[in-house]
Tab-separated table of C-alpha atoms in Angstrom:
chain	number	residue	atom	x	y	z
A	2	UNK	CA	152.283	91.033	80.378
A	3	UNK	CA	155.685	90.981	78.985
A	4	UNK	CA	156.141	92.131	75.463
A	5	UNK	CA	159.886	91.898	75.578
A	6	UNK	CA	160.056	91.707	71.818
A	7	UNK	CA	157.940	94.719	71.030
A	8	UNK	CA	159.591	97.574	69.304
A	9	UNK	CA	160.638	95.831	66.108
A	10	UNK	CA	161.346	98.432	63.473
A	11	UNK	CA	158.548	99.563	61.200
A	12	UNK	CA	159.541	96.927	58.647
A	13	UNK	CA	158.338	94.261	61.056
A	14	UNK	CA	154.771	95.080	60.045
A	15	UNK	CA	151.704	95.255	62.254
A	16	UNK	CA	151.218	91.695	63.485
A	17	UNK	CA	153.950	91.793	66.110
A	18	UNK	CA	152.172	94.664	67.858
A	19	UNK	CA	148.963	92.660	68.083
A	20	UNK	CA	150.767	89.610	69.379
A	21	UNK	CA	152.523	91.753	71.932
A	22	UNK	CA	149.248	93.212	73.109
A	23	UNK	CA	147.730	89.793	73.675
A	24	UNK	CA	150.875	88.372	75.207
A	25	UNK	CA	149.962	89.290	78.755
A	26	UNK	CA	146.265	88.862	78.823
A	27	UNK	CA	145.592	85.160	78.481
A	28	UNK	CA	144.815	85.113	82.169
A	29	UNK	CA	143.340	81.756	83.073
A	30	UNK	CA	142.871	82.416	86.729
A	31	UNK	CA	141.482	80.060	89.301
A	32	UNK	CA	142.725	80.125	92.825
A	33	UNK	CA	143.440	76.531	93.680
A	34	UNK	CA	143.828	76.422	97.450
A	35	UNK	CA	147.054	75.057	98.723
A	36	UNK	CA	146.601	71.971	100.730
A	37	UNK	CA	145.166	69.540	103.171
A	38	UNK	CA	146.254	69.818	106.757
A	39	UNK	CA	149.167	67.632	107.793
A	40	UNK	CA	150.349	66.508	111.242
A	41	UNK	CA	150.217	69.830	113.106
A	42	UNK	CA	146.643	70.659	112.074
A	43	UNK	CA	145.461	67.115	112.772
A	44	UNK	CA	146.808	67.381	116.315
A	45	UNK	CA	145.193	70.777	116.694
A	46	UNK	CA	141.842	69.406	115.560
A	47	UNK	CA	142.101	66.508	117.995
A	48	UNK	CA	142.560	68.959	120.889
A	49	UNK	CA	139.539	70.872	119.600
A	50	UNK	CA	137.368	67.712	119.764
A	51	UNK	CA	138.676	66.941	123.261
A	52	UNK	CA	137.617	70.435	124.344
A	53	UNK	CA	134.113	70.071	122.898
A	54	UNK	CA	133.489	66.585	124.281
A	55	UNK	CA	135.128	67.433	127.622
A	56	UNK	CA	133.023	70.543	128.137
A	57	UNK	CA	135.828	73.108	128.101
A	58	UNK	CA	134.478	74.477	124.801
A	59	UNK	CA	130.818	75.456	125.121
A	60	UNK	CA	128.177	77.113	122.920
A	61	UNK	CA	128.201	80.908	122.840
A	62	UNK	CA	125.202	82.702	124.333
A	63	UNK	CA	122.021	82.190	122.321
A	64	UNK	CA	123.362	79.210	120.333
A	65	UNK	CA	121.931	75.715	120.874
A	66	UNK	CA	123.831	72.617	119.775
A	67	UNK	CA	122.254	69.357	118.633
A	68	UNK	CA	123.009	67.258	121.718
A	69	UNK	CA	122.055	63.977	120.014
A	70	UNK	CA	124.560	64.448	117.184
A	71	UNK	CA	127.133	65.834	119.612
A	72	UNK	CA	126.874	62.763	121.844
A	73	UNK	CA	127.142	60.444	118.839
A	74	UNK	CA	130.224	62.283	117.592
A	75	UNK	CA	131.951	62.180	120.981
A	76	UNK	CA	131.247	58.479	121.305
A	77	UNK	CA	132.571	57.722	117.807
A	78	UNK	CA	135.747	59.754	118.344
A	79	UNK	CA	136.404	58.447	121.855
A	80	UNK	CA	135.868	61.940	123.200
A	81	UNK	CA	138.671	63.170	120.983
A	82	UNK	CA	141.202	60.833	122.578
A	83	UNK	CA	140.751	58.091	119.996
A	84	UNK	CA	143.534	56.960	117.684
A	85	UNK	CA	144.123	57.585	114.017
A	86	UNK	CA	143.076	61.214	113.609
A	87	UNK	CA	143.515	62.294	109.986
A	88	UNK	CA	141.204	65.186	109.248
A	89	UNK	CA	142.743	67.196	106.409
A	90	UNK	CA	141.002	70.184	107.923
A	91	UNK	CA	142.164	72.828	105.458
A	92	UNK	CA	141.456	70.955	102.252
A	93	UNK	CA	140.106	73.479	99.801
A	94	UNK	CA	140.651	76.517	101.978
A	95	UNK	CA	144.369	77.187	102.337
A	96	UNK	CA	146.243	80.051	100.612
A	97	UNK	CA	144.005	80.604	97.640
A	98	UNK	CA	145.565	82.121	94.582
A	99	UNK	CA	149.131	80.876	94.827
A	100	UNK	CA	148.789	78.615	91.819
A	101	UNK	CA	147.336	81.474	89.824
A	102	UNK	CA	150.849	82.679	89.184
A	103	UNK	CA	151.394	79.783	86.809
A	104	UNK	CA	148.119	80.288	84.996
A	105	UNK	CA	148.797	83.955	84.483
A	106	UNK	CA	151.915	83.086	82.547
A	107	UNK	CA	150.963	79.984	80.606
A	108	UNK	CA	149.754	81.675	77.439
A	109	UNK	CA	151.249	85.044	78.235
A	110	UNK	CA	154.642	83.610	77.356
A	111	UNK	CA	153.293	81.827	74.314
A	112	UNK	CA	152.150	85.042	72.764
A	113	UNK	CA	155.514	86.584	73.430
A	114	UNK	CA	156.723	83.949	70.998
A	115	UNK	CA	154.374	84.808	68.185
A	116	UNK	CA	154.978	88.484	68.729
A	117	UNK	CA	158.618	87.979	67.813
A	118	UNK	CA	158.006	87.643	64.105
A	119	UNK	CA	160.991	88.151	61.802
A	120	UNK	CA	161.039	91.312	59.810
A	121	UNK	CA	159.014	91.292	56.632
A	122	UNK	CA	160.144	92.892	53.449
A	123	UNK	CA	157.321	95.360	53.393
A	124	UNK	CA	156.533	98.728	54.866
A	125	UNK	CA	154.310	99.069	57.881
A	126	UNK	CA	151.176	101.115	57.735
A	127	UNK	CA	151.319	104.164	59.939
A	128	UNK	CA	147.597	104.429	60.438
A	129	UNK	CA	147.055	100.702	61.228
A	130	UNK	CA	143.571	99.407	61.795
A	131	UNK	CA	142.323	95.847	61.890
A	132	UNK	CA	141.058	93.032	64.084
A	133	UNK	CA	142.886	90.091	65.624
A	134	UNK	CA	141.403	86.793	66.869
A	135	UNK	CA	143.222	84.446	69.243
A	136	UNK	CA	142.500	80.774	69.987
A	137	UNK	CA	144.765	79.137	72.595
A	138	UNK	CA	144.481	75.866	74.603
A	139	UNK	CA	146.784	75.048	77.505
A	140	UNK	CA	147.762	72.117	79.738
A	141	UNK	CA	149.901	71.983	82.862
A	142	UNK	CA	150.903	70.040	85.954
A	143	UNK	CA	151.966	71.100	89.425
A	144	UNK	CA	153.186	69.428	92.584
A	145	UNK	CA	153.307	70.681	96.153
A	146	UNK	CA	155.390	69.012	98.856
A	147	UNK	CA	153.979	68.031	102.239
A	148	UNK	CA	154.809	70.126	105.318
A	149	UNK	CA	153.810	70.037	108.986
A	150	UNK	CA	151.016	72.502	108.250
A	151	UNK	CA	149.783	71.436	104.822
A	152	UNK	CA	149.591	68.222	102.878
A	153	UNK	CA	150.941	68.044	99.355
A	154	UNK	CA	149.075	67.575	96.110
A	155	UNK	CA	149.439	66.759	92.434
A	156	UNK	CA	147.306	68.799	90.058
A	157	UNK	CA	146.398	68.856	86.368
A	158	UNK	CA	145.361	72.019	84.570
A	159	UNK	CA	143.389	72.313	81.322
A	160	UNK	CA	142.264	75.578	79.812
A	161	UNK	CA	141.072	77.375	76.718
A	162	UNK	CA	141.121	81.057	75.864
A	163	UNK	CA	139.736	83.216	73.068
A	164	UNK	CA	140.630	86.842	72.536
A	165	UNK	CA	139.602	89.660	70.218
A	166	UNK	CA	141.341	93.002	69.864
A	167	UNK	CA	141.578	96.020	67.583
A	168	UNK	CA	144.805	97.625	66.400
A	169	UNK	CA	144.121	101.348	66.343
A	170	UNK	CA	147.596	102.106	64.999
A	171	UNK	CA	151.032	100.526	64.760
A	172	UNK	CA	151.612	101.742	68.314
A	173	UNK	CA	148.393	100.925	70.175
A	174	UNK	CA	146.239	97.818	70.560
A	175	UNK	CA	143.266	97.274	72.885
A	176	UNK	CA	141.173	94.151	73.317
A	177	UNK	CA	139.391	91.603	75.502
A	178	UNK	CA	139.911	87.955	76.274
A	179	UNK	CA	137.712	85.245	77.824
A	180	UNK	CA	139.129	82.038	79.276
A	181	UNK	CA	137.875	78.865	80.935
A	182	UNK	CA	140.150	76.733	83.124
A	183	UNK	CA	139.623	73.467	84.969
A	184	UNK	CA	142.062	72.336	87.657
A	185	UNK	CA	141.934	68.882	89.275
A	186	UNK	CA	144.067	68.427	92.400
A	187	UNK	CA	144.598	65.116	94.182
A	188	UNK	CA	146.051	65.441	97.672
A	189	UNK	CA	148.750	63.160	98.997
A	190	UNK	CA	148.146	60.564	101.713
A	191	UNK	CA	144.631	59.949	100.324
A	192	UNK	CA	143.559	63.231	101.941
A	193	UNK	CA	140.998	64.042	99.252
A	194	UNK	CA	140.632	65.943	96.026
A	195	UNK	CA	139.702	69.378	94.814
A	196	UNK	CA	138.137	70.344	91.472
A	197	UNK	CA	138.151	74.012	90.549
A	198	UNK	CA	136.676	75.771	87.527
A	199	UNK	CA	136.978	79.407	86.559
A	200	UNK	CA	135.742	81.805	83.883
A	201	UNK	CA	137.644	85.038	83.396
A	202	UNK	CA	137.199	88.215	81.349
A	203	UNK	CA	140.260	90.411	80.843
A	204	UNK	CA	140.704	93.792	79.179
A	205	UNK	CA	144.206	94.630	77.972
A	206	UNK	CA	146.221	97.122	76.000
A	207	UNK	CA	149.721	97.724	74.648
A	208	UNK	CA	151.324	101.064	73.879
A	209	UNK	CA	154.643	101.611	72.107
A	210	UNK	CA	155.981	105.108	72.826
A	211	UNK	CA	159.111	104.279	70.772
A	212	UNK	CA	160.227	101.471	68.470
A	213	UNK	CA	162.226	99.859	71.285
A	214	UNK	CA	160.102	100.443	74.376
A	215	UNK	CA	156.651	99.094	75.282
A	216	UNK	CA	154.184	99.428	78.148
A	217	UNK	CA	151.356	96.956	78.765
A	218	UNK	CA	148.445	96.833	81.179
A	219	UNK	CA	145.512	94.564	81.959
A	220	UNK	CA	142.508	94.382	84.263
A	221	UNK	CA	140.381	91.262	84.744
A	222	UNK	CA	137.565	89.651	86.690
A	223	UNK	CA	136.973	85.938	87.208
A	224	UNK	CA	134.349	83.705	88.800
A	225	UNK	CA	135.325	80.456	90.515
A	226	UNK	CA	133.505	77.253	91.404
A	227	UNK	CA	135.098	74.842	93.879
A	228	UNK	CA	134.143	71.229	94.715
A	229	UNK	CA	136.053	69.287	97.374
A	230	UNK	CA	136.100	65.837	98.910
A	231	UNK	CA	137.914	65.560	102.249
A	232	UNK	CA	138.883	62.213	103.760
A	233	UNK	CA	137.896	61.944	107.436
A	234	UNK	CA	139.505	59.290	109.679
A	235	UNK	CA	139.085	59.586	113.451
A	236	UNK	CA	138.894	56.545	115.757
A	237	UNK	CA	135.879	54.563	114.447
A	238	UNK	CA	134.901	57.267	111.932
A	239	UNK	CA	136.038	56.637	108.360
A	240	UNK	CA	134.248	58.583	105.652
A	241	UNK	CA	134.230	61.542	103.288
A	242	UNK	CA	133.034	65.104	103.740
A	243	UNK	CA	132.028	66.959	100.576
A	244	UNK	CA	131.944	70.698	100.038
A	245	UNK	CA	131.297	73.234	97.319
A	246	UNK	CA	131.468	76.983	97.164
A	247	UNK	CA	132.004	79.872	94.783
A	248	UNK	CA	134.457	82.714	94.648
A	249	UNK	CA	135.792	85.553	92.580
A	250	UNK	CA	139.084	87.068	91.530
A	251	UNK	CA	140.045	90.594	90.581
A	252	UNK	CA	143.419	90.982	88.917
A	253	UNK	CA	145.510	93.656	87.301
A	254	UNK	CA	149.051	94.405	86.301
A	255	UNK	CA	151.476	96.122	83.989
A	256	UNK	CA	154.844	95.498	82.395
A	257	UNK	CA	157.515	97.446	80.613
A	258	UNK	CA	160.206	96.133	78.277
A	259	UNK	CA	163.052	97.383	76.129
A	260	UNK	CA	164.366	95.438	73.144
A	261	UNK	CA	167.618	95.631	71.261
A	262	UNK	CA	169.260	93.632	68.477
A	263	UNK	CA	172.681	92.178	69.219
A	264	UNK	CA	173.683	90.732	65.888
A	265	UNK	CA	171.101	88.060	64.987
A	266	UNK	CA	169.821	87.871	68.562
A	267	UNK	CA	167.116	90.129	69.934
A	268	UNK	CA	167.484	90.733	73.700
A	269	UNK	CA	164.627	92.183	75.752
A	270	UNK	CA	164.961	92.946	79.481
A	271	UNK	CA	161.625	93.464	81.230
A	272	UNK	CA	159.928	94.227	84.539
A	273	UNK	CA	156.447	93.105	85.624
A	274	UNK	CA	154.037	93.778	88.473
A	275	UNK	CA	150.893	91.632	88.937
A	276	UNK	CA	148.259	91.599	91.669
A	277	UNK	CA	145.427	89.113	92.289
A	278	UNK	CA	142.743	89.368	94.971
A	279	UNK	CA	140.832	86.120	95.604
A	280	UNK	CA	137.699	85.638	97.715
A	281	UNK	CA	135.954	82.351	98.530
A	282	UNK	CA	132.487	82.361	100.081
A	283	UNK	CA	131.915	80.530	103.357
A	284	UNK	CA	130.270	77.118	103.172
A	285	UNK	CA	129.213	73.986	105.080
A	286	UNK	CA	130.414	70.527	104.184
A	287	UNK	CA	127.917	67.685	103.858
A	288	UNK	CA	128.276	64.038	104.813
A	289	UNK	CA	127.552	61.443	107.485
A	290	UNK	CA	130.789	61.498	109.524
A	291	UNK	CA	129.496	64.039	112.124
A	292	UNK	CA	132.832	65.814	111.608
A	293	UNK	CA	131.746	67.979	108.676
A	294	UNK	CA	133.170	71.488	108.911
A	295	UNK	CA	131.995	75.020	108.271
A	296	UNK	CA	134.592	77.228	106.573
A	297	UNK	CA	134.274	80.988	106.889
A	298	UNK	CA	134.807	83.373	103.992
A	299	UNK	CA	138.450	83.482	102.983
A	300	UNK	CA	140.394	86.209	101.211
A	301	UNK	CA	143.923	86.406	99.886
A	302	UNK	CA	145.971	89.010	98.065
A	303	UNK	CA	149.016	88.115	95.989
A	304	UNK	CA	151.294	90.773	94.505
A	305	UNK	CA	154.357	89.675	92.579
A	306	UNK	CA	157.093	91.589	90.851
A	307	UNK	CA	159.614	90.132	88.439
A	308	UNK	CA	162.717	91.165	86.556
A	309	UNK	CA	164.022	89.142	83.657
A	310	UNK	CA	165.181	88.947	80.083
A	311	UNK	CA	164.199	87.246	76.861
A	312	UNK	CA	166.380	86.292	73.893
A	313	UNK	CA	165.114	85.319	70.447
A	314	UNK	CA	166.244	84.843	66.882
A	315	UNK	CA	164.340	85.161	63.612
A	316	UNK	CA	164.620	82.966	60.512
A	317	UNK	CA	162.879	83.700	57.212
A	318	UNK	CA	161.532	81.115	54.766
A	319	UNK	CA	159.459	81.163	51.597
A	320	UNK	CA	156.297	80.312	53.532
A	321	UNK	CA	156.925	82.822	56.308
A	322	UNK	CA	159.151	82.957	59.380
A	323	UNK	CA	160.209	80.973	62.437
A	324	UNK	CA	161.254	82.476	65.757
A	325	UNK	CA	162.575	80.388	68.702
A	326	UNK	CA	163.164	82.067	72.062
A	327	UNK	CA	164.163	81.494	75.692
A	328	UNK	CA	163.525	83.577	78.798
A	329	UNK	CA	164.093	83.661	82.545
A	330	UNK	CA	162.809	85.904	85.348
A	331	UNK	CA	163.354	86.276	89.078
A	332	UNK	CA	159.993	86.598	90.862
A	333	UNK	CA	159.319	88.074	94.319
A	334	UNK	CA	156.050	87.757	96.267
A	335	UNK	CA	155.325	90.939	98.232
A	336	UNK	CA	152.092	89.877	99.938
A	337	UNK	CA	150.084	86.633	100.193
A	338	UNK	CA	150.917	86.238	103.878
A	339	UNK	CA	149.932	83.117	105.789
A	340	UNK	CA	146.406	83.684	107.145
A	341	UNK	CA	144.883	81.229	109.657
A	342	UNK	CA	141.773	79.394	108.470
A	343	UNK	CA	138.663	80.027	110.577
A	344	UNK	CA	136.618	76.835	110.814
A	345	UNK	CA	134.213	74.972	113.109
A	346	UNK	CA	132.148	71.792	113.241
A	347	UNK	CA	128.782	72.125	111.504
A	348	UNK	CA	127.102	70.518	114.545
A	349	UNK	CA	128.746	72.982	116.998
A	350	UNK	CA	128.243	76.449	115.473
A	351	UNK	CA	129.903	79.369	117.205
A	352	UNK	CA	132.806	77.343	118.606
A	353	UNK	CA	135.523	77.635	116.019
A	354	UNK	CA	139.248	77.185	115.871
A	355	UNK	CA	142.049	78.509	113.707
A	356	UNK	CA	144.254	76.371	111.463
A	357	UNK	CA	147.708	77.697	110.574
A	358	UNK	CA	148.953	77.657	106.963
A	359	UNK	CA	152.362	78.001	105.345
A	360	UNK	CA	153.688	81.321	104.122
A	361	UNK	CA	154.605	81.136	100.424
A	362	UNK	CA	158.168	81.061	99.193
A	363	UNK	CA	158.929	84.729	98.616
A	364	UNK	CA	161.443	84.192	95.817
A	365	UNK	CA	161.503	81.764	92.906
A	366	UNK	CA	162.361	81.606	89.212
A	367	UNK	CA	160.213	81.475	86.103
A	368	UNK	CA	161.804	80.010	82.979
A	369	UNK	CA	160.534	79.074	79.560
A	370	UNK	CA	161.154	78.420	75.899
A	371	UNK	CA	159.020	78.534	72.802
A	372	UNK	CA	158.747	78.816	69.068
A	373	UNK	CA	156.455	80.846	66.838
A	374	UNK	CA	155.716	80.632	63.130
A	375	UNK	CA	154.460	83.609	61.129
A	376	UNK	CA	152.787	82.687	57.853
A	377	UNK	CA	152.807	84.977	54.856
A	378	UNK	CA	149.023	85.406	55.039
A	379	UNK	CA	149.328	87.029	58.485
A	380	UNK	CA	148.340	83.977	60.553
A	381	UNK	CA	150.634	83.160	63.453
A	382	UNK	CA	151.117	79.793	65.168
A	383	UNK	CA	152.891	79.316	68.486
A	384	UNK	CA	153.951	76.704	71.021
A	385	UNK	CA	155.338	77.466	74.457
A	386	UNK	CA	156.706	75.802	77.599
A	387	UNK	CA	156.774	77.553	80.984
A	388	UNK	CA	158.040	76.338	84.378
A	389	UNK	CA	158.138	77.584	87.962
A	390	UNK	CA	161.354	76.463	89.674
A	391	UNK	CA	163.377	77.088	92.842
A	392	UNK	CA	160.193	77.370	94.923
A	393	UNK	CA	160.592	75.412	98.162
A	394	UNK	CA	156.933	74.339	98.184
A	395	UNK	CA	155.572	74.317	94.655
A	396	UNK	CA	156.899	73.220	91.268
A	397	UNK	CA	154.859	73.500	88.089
A	398	UNK	CA	155.060	73.471	84.328
A	399	UNK	CA	152.661	74.194	81.496
A	400	UNK	CA	152.506	74.025	77.730
A	401	UNK	CA	150.321	76.086	75.448
A	402	UNK	CA	149.802	76.519	71.758
A	403	UNK	CA	147.447	78.232	69.446
A	404	UNK	CA	146.744	80.453	66.517
A	405	UNK	CA	146.416	84.211	66.049
A	406	UNK	CA	144.567	85.457	62.957
A	407	UNK	CA	144.209	88.968	61.593
A	408	UNK	CA	141.216	90.162	59.592
């Protein structure tokens, strides 16, 4: 949460504090896994089939394989030596949670905009008190390039969030937010597709120890549903394997910012720390290719820190105020290491293999711009654009808008 613009003098009124409190909590989290296997994993899978059909990979003690299906699979694949292997073996299971970084910021930045309301010609109440209601839709796109380990994808994001908080005073706000997000990813090279849905509940708060300094924190929990279709091409086999599973995310973070007026421009440097733990349950694919896979439970942990600054101006009108702003931040990923995917054929349980994945780009930039309108009746409207750039694997952008009402 980055309330870079918090700390407006008392004349700014109460609404900027509420907007600042909500500005980091529109967490629309859903860990969209990062890719379908490219050339290296396809070759690895082919060697795995050769081992099974050639007898060098055998069932573990106490496990019995279906010899009829095994023989049919080995015949259809040419014993693993057939041509045209294209398995996409880590579709829906690679590096979960990397794309969450975008979702965490989509509306977070938007509410930074509405929080930067121009000063009103009225005194602020010292004792505060009052409710705030947020309604905010969002839309975004992302693209991942293909590598030797993972195929690329193009994805579309749609989400909606609603939040409710209470302003206990002009220096403290606490509230909750619920969000629903749907992400549809189509993988390159006709490798398949992945549809992910998530529902998230987030608690958040903002505290202003001084007029120019703010501290924010949030803690959230989300549930995920994942549906995948993986294209399977191996010798005479040409079909689709389908899978579905569920997962969860636990996230938390804090930010601190300091704001200062430089003439007509308000400048706010900030620091942020965010952490997301994602878990997907293990599952079996279904289909008729005989090459359906079992994926074991998968966990990932992403912790990012960022340092940046925001600049904004305020313009007053008879109907209210208008505040455009721009911002940029350097982001560093501390964790989210590449973890091999543990998988096996459904028809040969107990004989698995590991698929390597890419490590994320440790350093990238987050940039954005937006505009917010504060009406005289206390309602605030906002529109925001946010982009992830200078990442060697992933590029993404998102827009969000909405309304914040006090009552």
